[in-house]
Amino acid sequence: MLKVKNKKWQQVIDLCFENGQGHVFRFWDEMNDDQRSELIDQLSRIDWPQMNQLIKQALNPVKQIKHKLEPAPVISLTERETLDRQVIPLGEEALRSGQVGVCLVAGGQGSRLGFDGPKGCFPITPVKKKTLFQLHAEKIKAMSLKYSVNLPWYFMTSRSNHEPTLAFFEEHDYFDLGKENVFFFVQEMIPAVDEHGKFLLAEKHRIFKSPNGHGGILKALYQSGALKDMKQRGLKYIFYFQVDNVLVKMCDPAFIGYHIQKKAQMSSKVVRKVKPEERVGIICQIDGKTGVVEYSDLDDEHRYARDENGQLKLWAGSIAIHVLDVQFIEDENKNGFKLPFHLAHKAIPYVNEEGKLVKPLEKNGFKFETFIFDALLDAKKGCTIEVDRSQEFSAVKNKEGFDSPQTAQQDLMRNYGNWLKQCGVEIPMKDGLPAFPIEISPLLAIDAEELKIKLKTIPVINGPLYLE
Ligand code: UTP
């Protein structure tokens, strides 16, 4: 057992040994005082009862309970053709009167994309190569101009990307949104463990921690003071989205309107799954309550089940866009943060007993994550609407292939092309796509309707086109 003079440090060290993690002091003799202090600081913030519970869960996975899964009530695209016009004024009124804020989760590690920097700094638009962050910021700006209101933006990062994200926004002067309207906060990190339940070392004096999942936003909003800020500003509804969806319809008034009309606490957007194997979470009734089943947790019986018309029974794929009541976020924190943790079996780099950094190719440990959609099960009332995938969902997840920068750019161009066509512009096409890169700034128009009003002259397209 390691003995030190500093009593506070000793308490932390003792606790660590008592909980079976004393090996993290293996390189203590090689550390300087700053490094020792850093390790002690990391360890002092561990919630041991919770950590031990999670490790137990990782090492002794219980057989999944079989839940009764049924289709959830969804307001379909067909129903929306007549219902939207009733709810849009509700959403617009909430926007105009300053009751809406925006939440972005951007704390993920973006490991599949493999980009050197925060994923939001990835250049994505077809002509100007605007970053994901700029594209989102301009959509928020466009909506705030449209409704003559500030749309405060609550922005979650994680320890691994906070500094570069902040620097990026500083450098770009907060994309004209006003520094006071962008509220950055950092999500919690949680240690990962190896397959024997032992902490891994990221460096000799640092244990490996990973962000606690996008569900961590509920706790982080509360702890960072963002929730208090929301209340002070008189916000009632929060539009939640993820950094990688280039087609997100920012603060969609129809969606907010349905949420208000249905008196929901948390609402969701879904698309029709393209095939049973598509890797999206499914919104369905879980033992009678609306919730999400992760694609990896869906058994084949449910995955392939068809209704009497031959359609997939559980078809509603979640696209991780939600509206949440501010009050609901507060309620979720009342008796401590309660979203369950999920296990992710991953290849995690670590410092071995000889002090060398190892980057395993095989999975060697577990990370622990919470998911925002688990909050749906706590909502007294929810509302789910179907949206058109081609207009609202295209995610940048992978370096290449499906859900990659290439598919995202193509989806953006298809949309811009369609808007222009609706304005009477002739679009030369090649292989089902506009033949030249085209891009429309959100500050000019956020949809075809707006473009019809704003477009002064009909452009001739014989090369790349950017409209602003
Ligand atoms: P993903 O599940 O796609 O993860 O996150 P990721 O980290 O971006 O990418 P991979 O899996 O490492 O390739 C979906 C959204 O949730 C956010 C991400 O930033 C993204 O907007 N997220 C994810 C967080 O904010 N925190 C997390 O701990 C995890």
PDB file of N, CA and C in Angstrom, residues 326-420:
ATOM      1  N   VAL A 326     -38.172  22.790 -20.572  1.00  0.00           N
ATOM      2  CA  VAL A 326     -37.146  23.188 -19.607  1.00  0.00           C
ATOM      3  C   VAL A 326     -37.478  22.569 -18.240  1.00  0.00           C
ATOM      4  N   GLN A 327     -38.755  22.593 -17.898  1.00  0.00           N
ATOM      5  CA  GLN A 327     -39.182  22.030 -16.613  1.00  0.00           C
ATOM      6  C   GLN A 327     -38.848  20.532 -16.522  1.00  0.00           C
ATOM      7  N   PHE A 328     -38.981  19.841 -17.625  1.00  0.00           N
ATOM      8  CA  PHE A 328     -38.679  18.398 -17.643  1.00  0.00           C
ATOM      9  C   PHE A 328     -37.189  18.157 -17.373  1.00  0.00           C
ATOM     10  N   ILE A 329     -36.332  19.020 -17.943  1.00  0.00           N
ATOM     11  CA  ILE A 329     -34.883  18.866 -17.708  1.00  0.00           C
ATOM     12  C   ILE A 329     -34.607  19.045 -16.212  1.00  0.00           C
ATOM     13  N   GLU A 330     -35.314  19.996 -15.616  1.00  0.00           N
ATOM     14  CA  GLU A 330     -35.128  20.211 -14.174  1.00  0.00           C
ATOM     15  C   GLU A 330     -35.618  18.984 -13.395  1.00  0.00           C
ATOM     16  N   ASP A 331     -36.780  18.474 -13.770  1.00  0.00           N
ATOM     17  CA  ASP A 331     -37.324  17.295 -13.071  1.00  0.00           C
ATOM     18  C   ASP A 331     -36.371  16.107 -13.156  1.00  0.00           C
ATOM     19  N   GLU A 332     -35.726  15.963 -14.289  1.00  0.00           N
ATOM     20  CA  GLU A 332     -34.806  14.832 -14.476  1.00  0.00           C
ATOM     21  C   GLU A 332     -33.615  14.894 -13.509  1.00  0.00           C
ATOM     22  N   ASN A 333     -33.371  16.079 -12.953  1.00  0.00           N
ATOM     23  CA  ASN A 333     -32.233  16.241 -12.050  1.00  0.00           C
ATOM     24  C   ASN A 333     -32.643  16.278 -10.581  1.00  0.00           C
ATOM     25  N   LYS A 334     -33.949  16.231 -10.326  1.00  0.00           N
ATOM     26  CA  LYS A 334     -34.430  16.476  -8.964  1.00  0.00           C
ATOM     27  C   LYS A 334     -33.807  15.563  -7.921  1.00  0.00           C
ATOM     28  N   ASN A 335     -33.828  14.284  -8.167  1.00  0.00           N
ATOM     29  CA  ASN A 335     -33.257  13.373  -7.156  1.00  0.00           C
ATOM     30  C   ASN A 335     -31.956  12.766  -7.659  1.00  0.00           C
ATOM     31  N   GLY A 336     -31.128  13.599  -8.250  1.00  0.00           N
ATOM     32  CA  GLY A 336     -29.868  13.088  -8.808  1.00  0.00           C
ATOM     33  C   GLY A 336     -30.107  12.607 -10.229  1.00  0.00           C
ATOM     34  N   PHE A 337     -29.025  12.543 -10.964  1.00  0.00           N
ATOM     35  CA  PHE A 337     -29.090  12.158 -12.376  1.00  0.00           C
ATOM     36  C   PHE A 337     -29.428  10.675 -12.479  1.00  0.00           C
ATOM     37  N   LYS A 338     -30.467  10.337 -13.245  1.00  0.00           N
ATOM     38  CA  LYS A 338     -30.861   8.933 -13.179  1.00  0.00           C
ATOM     39  C   LYS A 338     -30.857   8.168 -14.504  1.00  0.00           C
ATOM     40  N   LEU A 339     -30.346   8.749 -15.553  1.00  0.00           N
ATOM     41  CA  LEU A 339     -30.338   7.962 -16.799  1.00  0.00           C
ATOM     42  C   LEU A 339     -29.419   6.744 -16.637  1.00  0.00           C
ATOM     43  N   PRO A 340     -29.833   5.597 -17.147  1.00  0.00           N
ATOM     44  CA  PRO A 340     -28.993   4.398 -16.999  1.00  0.00           C
ATOM     45  C   PRO A 340     -27.745   4.466 -17.877  1.00  0.00           C
ATOM     46  N   PHE A 341     -26.689   3.792 -17.457  1.00  0.00           N
ATOM     47  CA  PHE A 341     -25.474   3.717 -18.283  1.00  0.00           C
ATOM     48  C   PHE A 341     -25.545   2.490 -19.189  1.00  0.00           C
ATOM     49  N   HIS A 342     -25.042   2.644 -20.420  1.00  0.00           N
ATOM     50  CA  HIS A 342     -24.933   1.519 -21.353  1.00  0.00           C
ATOM     51  C   HIS A 342     -23.447   1.211 -21.512  1.00  0.00           C
ATOM     52  N   LEU A 343     -23.175  -0.033 -21.824  1.00  0.00           N
ATOM     53  CA  LEU A 343     -21.779  -0.470 -21.985  1.00  0.00           C
ATOM     54  C   LEU A 343     -21.366  -0.376 -23.441  1.00  0.00           C
ATOM     55  N   ALA A 344     -20.155   0.119 -23.680  1.00  0.00           N
ATOM     56  CA  ALA A 344     -19.632   0.074 -25.055  1.00  0.00           C
ATOM     57  C   ALA A 344     -18.300  -0.674 -25.016  1.00  0.00           C
ATOM     58  N   HIS A 345     -18.250  -1.825 -25.653  1.00  0.00           N
ATOM     59  CA  HIS A 345     -17.038  -2.639 -25.696  1.00  0.00           C
ATOM     60  C   HIS A 345     -16.134  -2.076 -26.791  1.00  0.00           C
ATOM     61  N   LYS A 346     -14.965  -1.557 -26.442  1.00  0.00           N
ATOM     62  CA  LYS A 346     -14.145  -0.809 -27.422  1.00  0.00           C
ATOM     63  C   LYS A 346     -12.671  -1.170 -27.324  1.00  0.00           C
ATOM     64  N   ALA A 347     -11.928  -0.792 -28.365  1.00  0.00           N
ATOM     65  CA  ALA A 347     -10.463  -0.874 -28.319  1.00  0.00           C
ATOM     66  C   ALA A 347      -9.963   0.427 -27.703  1.00  0.00           C
ATOM     67  N   ILE A 348      -9.362   0.335 -26.528  1.00  0.00           N
ATOM     68  CA  ILE A 348      -8.982   1.552 -25.793  1.00  0.00           C
ATOM     69  C   ILE A 348      -7.455   1.592 -25.621  1.00  0.00           C
ATOM     70  N   PRO A 349      -6.807   2.658 -26.095  1.00  0.00           N
ATOM     71  CA  PRO A 349      -5.355   2.762 -25.907  1.00  0.00           C
ATOM     72  C   PRO A 349      -5.012   2.860 -24.408  1.00  0.00           C
ATOM     73  N   TYR A 350      -3.878   2.281 -24.019  1.00  0.00           N
ATOM     74  CA  TYR A 350      -3.511   2.310 -22.591  1.00  0.00           C
ATOM     75  C   TYR A 350      -2.002   2.192 -22.421  1.00  0.00           C
ATOM     76  N   VAL A 351      -1.545   2.608 -21.243  1.00  0.00           N
ATOM     77  CA  VAL A 351      -0.125   2.484 -20.907  1.00  0.00           C
ATOM     78  C   VAL A 351       0.055   1.146 -20.181  1.00  0.00           C
ATOM     79  N   ASN A 352       0.947   0.306 -20.710  1.00  0.00           N
ATOM     80  CA  ASN A 352       1.089  -1.038 -20.108  1.00  0.00           C
ATOM     81  C   ASN A 352       2.041  -1.022 -18.914  1.00  0.00           C
ATOM     82  N   GLU A 353       2.277  -2.209 -18.340  1.00  0.00           N
ATOM     83  CA  GLU A 353       3.089  -2.296 -17.109  1.00  0.00           C
ATOM     84  C   GLU A 353       4.504  -1.779 -17.309  1.00  0.00           C
ATOM     85  N   GLU A 354       4.990  -1.844 -18.544  1.00  0.00           N
ATOM     86  CA  GLU A 354       6.355  -1.317 -18.817  1.00  0.00           C
ATOM     87  C   GLU A 354       6.342   0.177 -19.093  1.00  0.00           C
ATOM     88  N   GLY A 355       5.163   0.778 -19.023  1.00  0.00           N
ATOM     89  CA  GLY A 355       5.079   2.219 -19.241  1.00  0.00           C
ATOM     90  C   GLY A 355       4.976   2.600 -20.710  1.00  0.00           C
ATOM     91  N   LYS A 356       4.694   1.625 -21.563  1.00  0.00           N
ATOM     92  CA  LYS A 356       4.606   1.906 -23.016  1.00  0.00           C
ATOM     93  C   LYS A 356       3.142   2.082 -23.431  1.00  0.00           C
ATOM     94  N   LEU A 357       2.900   3.017 -24.358  1.00  0.00           N
ATOM     95  CA  LEU A 357       1.533   3.216 -24.849  1.00  0.00           C
ATOM     96  C   LEU A 357       1.177   2.122 -25.854  1.00  0.00           C
ATOM     97  N   VAL A 358       0.065   1.434 -25.613  1.00  0.00           N
ATOM     98  CA  VAL A 358      -0.375   0.366 -26.512  1.00  0.00           C
ATOM     99  C   VAL A 358      -1.666   0.816 -27.194  1.00  0.00           C
ATOM    100  N   LYS A 359      -1.733   0.637 -28.507  1.00  0.00           N
ATOM    101  CA  LYS A 359      -2.977   0.976 -29.221  1.00  0.00           C
ATOM    102  C   LYS A 359      -3.578  -0.307 -29.763  1.00  0.00           C
ATOM    103  N   PRO A 360      -4.416  -0.973 -28.999  1.00  0.00           N
ATOM    104  CA  PRO A 360      -4.902  -2.289 -29.420  1.00  0.00           C
ATOM    105  C   PRO A 360      -5.814  -2.211 -30.626  1.00  0.00           C
ATOM    106  N   LEU A 361      -5.770  -3.240 -31.438  1.00  0.00           N
ATOM    107  CA  LEU A 361      -6.682  -3.305 -32.582  1.00  0.00           C
ATOM    108  C   LEU A 361      -7.973  -4.013 -32.174  1.00  0.00           C
ATOM    109  N   GLU A 362      -7.832  -4.900 -31.180  1.00  0.00           N
ATOM    110  CA  GLU A 362      -9.002  -5.645 -30.684  1.00  0.00           C
ATOM    111  C   GLU A 362      -9.633  -4.897 -29.525  1.00  0.00           C
ATOM    112  N   LYS A 363     -10.919  -5.176 -29.293  1.00  0.00           N
ATOM    113  CA  LYS A 363     -11.598  -4.574 -28.138  1.00  0.00           C
ATOM    114  C   LYS A 363     -10.961  -5.089 -26.854  1.00  0.00           C
ATOM    115  N   ASN A 364     -10.655  -4.174 -25.953  1.00  0.00           N
ATOM    116  CA  ASN A 364      -9.974  -4.600 -24.728  1.00  0.00           C
ATOM    117  C   ASN A 364     -10.601  -4.021 -23.464  1.00  0.00           C
ATOM    118  N   GLY A 365     -11.705  -3.274 -23.604  1.00  0.00           N
ATOM    119  CA  GLY A 365     -12.270  -2.678 -22.392  1.00  0.00           C
ATOM    120  C   GLY A 365     -13.659  -2.125 -22.624  1.00  0.00           C
ATOM    121  N   PHE A 366     -14.163  -1.499 -21.581  1.00  0.00           N
ATOM    122  CA  PHE A 366     -15.527  -0.984 -21.638  1.00  0.00           C
ATOM    123  C   PHE A 366     -15.563   0.510 -21.325  1.00  0.00           C
ATOM    124  N   LYS A 367     -16.360   1.235 -22.139  1.00  0.00           N
ATOM    125  CA  LYS A 367     -16.674   2.628 -21.824  1.00  0.00           C
ATOM    126  C   LYS A 367     -18.126   2.650 -21.358  1.00  0.00           C
ATOM    127  N   PHE A 368     -18.485   3.665 -20.596  1.00  0.00           N
ATOM    128  CA  PHE A 368     -19.845   3.751 -20.061  1.00  0.00           C
ATOM    129  C   PHE A 368     -20.509   5.027 -20.579  1.00  0.00           C
ATOM    130  N   GLU A 369     -21.712   4.874 -21.131  1.00  0.00           N
ATOM    131  CA  GLU A 369     -22.378   6.037 -21.756  1.00  0.00           C
ATOM    132  C   GLU A 369     -23.857   6.091 -21.406  1.00  0.00           C
ATOM    133  N   THR A 370     -24.369   7.305 -21.267  1.00  0.00           N
ATOM    134  CA  THR A 370     -25.824   7.474 -21.127  1.00  0.00           C
ATOM    135  C   THR A 370     -26.375   8.036 -22.435  1.00  0.00           C
ATOM    136  N   PHE A 371     -27.640   7.738 -22.709  1.00  0.00           N
ATOM    137  CA  PHE A 371     -28.258   8.176 -23.962  1.00  0.00           C
ATOM    138  C   PHE A 371     -29.442   9.094 -23.681  1.00  0.00           C
ATOM    139  N   ILE A 372     -29.497  10.204 -24.393  1.00  0.00           N
ATOM    140  CA  ILE A 372     -30.567  11.186 -24.162  1.00  0.00           C
ATOM    141  C   ILE A 372     -31.945  10.542 -24.313  1.00  0.00           C
ATOM    142  N   PHE A 373     -32.069   9.607 -25.258  1.00  0.00           N
ATOM    143  CA  PHE A 373     -33.407   9.077 -25.528  1.00  0.00           C
ATOM    144  C   PHE A 373     -33.954   8.234 -24.378  1.00  0.00           C
ATOM    145  N   ASP A 374     -33.106   7.815 -23.443  1.00  0.00           N
ATOM    146  CA  ASP A 374     -33.641   7.080 -22.285  1.00  0.00           C
ATOM    147  C   ASP A 374     -34.542   7.973 -21.438  1.00  0.00           C
ATOM    148  N   ALA A 375     -34.383   9.289 -21.580  1.00  0.00           N
ATOM    149  CA  ALA A 375     -35.239  10.214 -20.824  1.00  0.00           C
ATOM    150  C   ALA A 375     -36.698  10.112 -21.280  1.00  0.00           C
ATOM    151  N   LEU A 376     -36.904   9.624 -22.520  1.00  0.00           N
ATOM    152  CA  LEU A 376     -38.287   9.502 -23.022  1.00  0.00           C
ATOM    153  C   LEU A 376     -39.149   8.669 -22.075  1.00  0.00           C
ATOM    154  N   LEU A 377     -38.524   7.653 -21.484  1.00  0.00           N
ATOM    155  CA  LEU A 377     -39.282   6.756 -20.601  1.00  0.00           C
ATOM    156  C   LEU A 377     -39.733   7.476 -19.324  1.00  0.00           C
ATOM    157  N   ASP A 378     -39.079   8.589 -19.002  1.00  0.00           N
ATOM    158  CA  ASP A 378     -39.468   9.352 -17.807  1.00  0.00           C
ATOM    159  C   ASP A 378     -40.538  10.400 -18.111  1.00  0.00           C
ATOM    160  N   ALA A 379     -40.737  10.682 -19.396  1.00  0.00           N
ATOM    161  CA  ALA A 379     -41.694  11.749 -19.752  1.00  0.00           C
ATOM    162  C   ALA A 379     -43.128  11.277 -19.521  1.00  0.00           C
ATOM    163  N   LYS A 380     -43.921  12.132 -18.869  1.00  0.00           N
ATOM    164  CA  LYS A 380     -45.331  11.768 -18.661  1.00  0.00           C
ATOM    165  C   LYS A 380     -46.044  11.745 -20.004  1.00  0.00           C
ATOM    166  N   LYS A 381     -45.660  12.665 -20.865  1.00  0.00           N
ATOM    167  CA  LYS A 381     -46.283  12.704 -22.177  1.00  0.00           C
ATOM    168  C   LYS A 381     -45.211  13.003 -23.236  1.00  0.00           C
ATOM    169  N   GLY A 382     -45.309  12.333 -24.358  1.00  0.00           N
ATOM    170  CA  GLY A 382     -44.368  12.591 -25.436  1.00  0.00           C
ATOM    171  C   GLY A 382     -45.131  12.767 -26.734  1.00  0.00           C
ATOM    172  N   CYS A 383     -44.417  13.105 -27.779  1.00  0.00           N
ATOM    173  CA  CYS A 383     -45.060  13.256 -29.080  1.00  0.00           C
ATOM    174  C   CYS A 383     -43.999  12.894 -30.118  1.00  0.00           C
ATOM    175  N   THR A 384     -44.377  12.064 -31.090  1.00  0.00           N
ATOM    176  CA  THR A 384     -43.416  11.650 -32.109  1.00  0.00           C
ATOM    177  C   THR A 384     -43.962  12.000 -33.478  1.00  0.00           C
ATOM    178  N   ILE A 385     -43.147  12.663 -34.298  1.00  0.00           N
ATOM    179  CA  ILE A 385     -43.611  12.989 -35.658  1.00  0.00           C
ATOM    180  C   ILE A 385     -42.660  12.394 -36.690  1.00  0.00           C
ATOM    181  N   GLU A 386     -43.275  11.994 -37.804  1.00  0.00           N
ATOM    182  CA  GLU A 386     -42.460  11.465 -38.899  1.00  0.00           C
ATOM    183  C   GLU A 386     -41.962  12.619 -39.767  1.00  0.00           C
ATOM    184  N   VAL A 387     -40.731  12.519 -40.245  1.00  0.00           N
ATOM    185  CA  VAL A 387     -40.221  13.548 -41.168  1.00  0.00           C
ATOM    186  C   VAL A 387     -39.654  12.866 -42.407  1.00  0.00           C
ATOM    187  N   ASP A 388     -39.460  13.661 -43.442  1.00  0.00           N
ATOM    188  CA  ASP A 388     -38.920  13.153 -44.701  1.00  0.00           C
ATOM    189  C   ASP A 388     -37.391  13.108 -44.580  1.00  0.00           C
ATOM    190  N   ARG A 389     -36.856  11.896 -44.589  1.00  0.00           N
ATOM    191  CA  ARG A 389     -35.411  11.718 -44.404  1.00  0.00           C
ATOM    192  C   ARG A 389     -34.598  12.570 -45.385  1.00  0.00           C
ATOM    193  N   SER A 390     -35.044  12.597 -46.661  1.00  0.00           N
ATOM    194  CA  SER A 390     -34.219  13.277 -47.665  1.00  0.00           C
ATOM    195  C   SER A 390     -34.112  14.780 -47.383  1.00  0.00           C
ATOM    196  N   GLN A 391     -35.073  15.294 -46.593  1.00  0.00           N
ATOM    197  CA  GLN A 391     -35.029  16.732 -46.302  1.00  0.00           C
ATOM    198  C   GLN A 391     -34.464  17.062 -44.926  1.00  0.00           C
ATOM    199  N   GLU A 392     -34.399  16.057 -44.032  1.00  0.00           N
ATOM    200  CA  GLU A 392     -34.061  16.422 -42.653  1.00  0.00           C
ATOM    201  C   GLU A 392     -32.962  15.597 -41.983  1.00  0.00           C
ATOM    202  N   PHE A 393     -32.478  14.569 -42.651  1.00  0.00           N
ATOM    203  CA  PHE A 393     -31.502  13.742 -41.936  1.00  0.00           C
ATOM    204  C   PHE A 393     -30.404  13.212 -42.841  1.00  0.00           C
ATOM    205  N   SER A 394     -29.206  13.673 -42.606  1.00  0.00           N
ATOM    206  CA  SER A 394     -28.037  13.130 -43.284  1.00  0.00           C
ATOM    207  C   SER A 394     -26.852  13.367 -42.347  1.00  0.00           C
ATOM    208  N   ALA A 395     -26.322  12.279 -41.802  1.00  0.00           N
ATOM    209  CA  ALA A 395     -25.325  12.421 -40.735  1.00  0.00           C
ATOM    210  C   ALA A 395     -23.910  12.133 -41.236  1.00  0.00           C
ATOM    211  N   VAL A 396     -22.956  12.876 -40.685  1.00  0.00           N
ATOM    212  CA  VAL A 396     -21.541  12.640 -40.987  1.00  0.00           C
ATOM    213  C   VAL A 396     -20.974  11.771 -39.872  1.00  0.00           C
ATOM    214  N   LYS A 397     -20.856  10.481 -40.146  1.00  0.00           N
ATOM    215  CA  LYS A 397     -20.353   9.568 -39.105  1.00  0.00           C
ATOM    216  C   LYS A 397     -19.013   8.956 -39.512  1.00  0.00           C
ATOM    217  N   ASN A 398     -18.968   8.486 -40.778  1.00  0.00           N
ATOM    218  CA  ASN A 398     -17.803   7.700 -41.219  1.00  0.00           C
ATOM    219  C   ASN A 398     -16.907   8.502 -42.160  1.00  0.00           C
ATOM    220  N   LYS A 399     -15.671   8.042 -42.268  1.00  0.00           N
ATOM    221  CA  LYS A 399     -14.707   8.695 -43.153  1.00  0.00           C
ATOM    222  C   LYS A 399     -15.163   8.609 -44.619  1.00  0.00           C
ATOM    223  N   GLU A 400     -15.635   7.420 -44.993  1.00  0.00           N
ATOM    224  CA  GLU A 400     -16.139   7.235 -46.355  1.00  0.00           C
ATOM    225  C   GLU A 400     -17.310   6.266 -46.362  1.00  0.00           C
ATOM    226  N   GLY A 401     -17.914   6.091 -47.563  1.00  0.00           N
ATOM    227  CA  GLY A 401     -19.052   5.175 -47.665  1.00  0.00           C
ATOM    228  C   GLY A 401     -20.332   5.843 -47.194  1.00  0.00           C
ATOM    229  N   PHE A 402     -21.215   5.054 -46.544  1.00  0.00           N
ATOM    230  CA  PHE A 402     -22.486   5.642 -46.120  1.00  0.00           C
ATOM    231  C   PHE A 402     -22.271   6.555 -44.911  1.00  0.00           C
ATOM    232  N   ASP A 403     -23.166   7.511 -44.748  1.00  0.00           N
ATOM    233  CA  ASP A 403     -23.075   8.494 -43.655  1.00  0.00           C
ATOM    234  C   ASP A 403     -21.684   9.129 -43.568  1.00  0.00           C
ATOM    235  N   SER A 404     -21.204   9.601 -44.684  1.00  0.00           N
ATOM    236  CA  SER A 404     -19.853  10.178 -44.724  1.00  0.00           C
ATOM    237  C   SER A 404     -19.942  11.624 -45.220  1.00  0.00           C
ATOM    238  N   PRO A 405     -18.837  12.364 -45.225  1.00  0.00           N
ATOM    239  CA  PRO A 405     -18.864  13.715 -45.775  1.00  0.00           C
ATOM    240  C   PRO A 405     -19.399  13.730 -47.206  1.00  0.00           C
ATOM    241  N   GLN A 406     -19.042  12.706 -47.987  1.00  0.00           N
ATOM    242  CA  GLN A 406     -19.484  12.681 -49.386  1.00  0.00           C
ATOM    243  C   GLN A 406     -21.015  12.574 -49.479  1.00  0.00           C
ATOM    244  N   THR A 407     -21.614  11.655 -48.726  1.00  0.00           N
ATOM    245  CA  THR A 407     -23.079  11.507 -48.813  1.00  0.00           C
ATOM    246  C   THR A 407     -23.762  12.756 -48.258  1.00  0.00           C
ATOM    247  N   ALA A 408     -23.174  13.359 -47.232  1.00  0.00           N
ATOM    248  CA  ALA A 408     -23.778  14.565 -46.645  1.00  0.00           C
ATOM    249  C   ALA A 408     -23.788  15.700 -47.674  1.00  0.00           C
ATOM    250  N   GLN A 409     -22.663  15.856 -48.413  1.00  0.00           N
ATOM    251  CA  GLN A 409     -22.603  16.912 -49.438  1.00  0.00           C
ATOM    252  C   GLN A 409     -23.604  16.652 -50.555  1.00  0.00           C
ATOM    253  N   GLN A 410     -23.714  15.387 -50.922  1.00  0.00           N
ATOM    254  CA  GLN A 410     -24.671  15.059 -51.993  1.00  0.00           C
ATOM    255  C   GLN A 410     -26.093  15.367 -51.531  1.00  0.00           C
ATOM    256  N   ASP A 411     -26.403  15.026 -50.284  1.00  0.00           N
ATOM    257  CA  ASP A 411     -27.754  15.289 -49.767  1.00  0.00           C
ATOM    258  C   ASP A 411     -28.034  16.792 -49.689  1.00  0.00           C
ATOM    259  N   LEU A 412     -27.017  17.552 -49.301  1.00  0.00           N
ATOM    260  CA  LEU A 412     -27.195  19.018 -49.267  1.00  0.00           C
ATOM    261  C   LEU A 412     -27.488  19.522 -50.682  1.00  0.00           C
ATOM    262  N   MET A 413     -26.693  19.042 -51.653  1.00  0.00           N
ATOM    263  CA  MET A 413     -26.861  19.532 -53.035  1.00  0.00           C
ATOM    264  C   MET A 413     -28.218  19.153 -53.608  1.00  0.00           C
ATOM    265  N   ARG A 414     -28.665  17.936 -53.281  1.00  0.00           N
ATOM    266  CA  ARG A 414     -29.988  17.504 -53.771  1.00  0.00           C
ATOM    267  C   ARG A 414     -31.066  18.456 -53.255  1.00  0.00           C
ATOM    268  N   ASN A 415     -30.948  18.814 -51.960  1.00  0.00           N
ATOM    269  CA  ASN A 415     -31.934  19.721 -51.381  1.00  0.00           C
ATOM    270  C   ASN A 415     -31.877  21.102 -52.020  1.00  0.00           C
ATOM    271  N   TYR A 416     -30.662  21.661 -52.121  1.00  0.00           N
ATOM    272  CA  TYR A 416     -30.538  22.997 -52.723  1.00  0.00           C
ATOM    273  C   TYR A 416     -31.080  22.963 -54.158  1.00  0.00           C
ATOM    274  N   GLY A 417     -30.765  21.867 -54.864  1.00  0.00           N
ATOM    275  CA  GLY A 417     -31.230  21.718 -56.244  1.00  0.00           C
ATOM    276  C   GLY A 417     -32.758  21.721 -56.303  1.00  0.00           C
ATOM    277  N   ASN A 418     -33.375  20.972 -55.388  1.00  0.00           N
ATOM    278  CA  ASN A 418     -34.846  20.920 -55.363  1.00  0.00           C
ATOM    279  C   ASN A 418     -35.469  22.284 -55.074  1.00  0.00           C
ATOM    280  N   TRP A 419     -34.868  23.001 -54.142  1.00  0.00           N
ATOM    281  CA  TRP A 419     -35.413  24.347 -53.819  1.00  0.00           C
ATOM    282  C   TRP A 419     -35.345  25.233 -55.067  1.00  0.00           C
ATOM    283  N   LEU A 420     -34.178  25.164 -55.750  1.00  0.00           N
ATOM    284  CA  LEU A 420     -34.006  26.018 -56.933  1.00  0.00           C
ATOM    285  C   LEU A 420     -34.990  25.638 -58.034  1.00  0.00           C
TER     286      LEU A 420
END
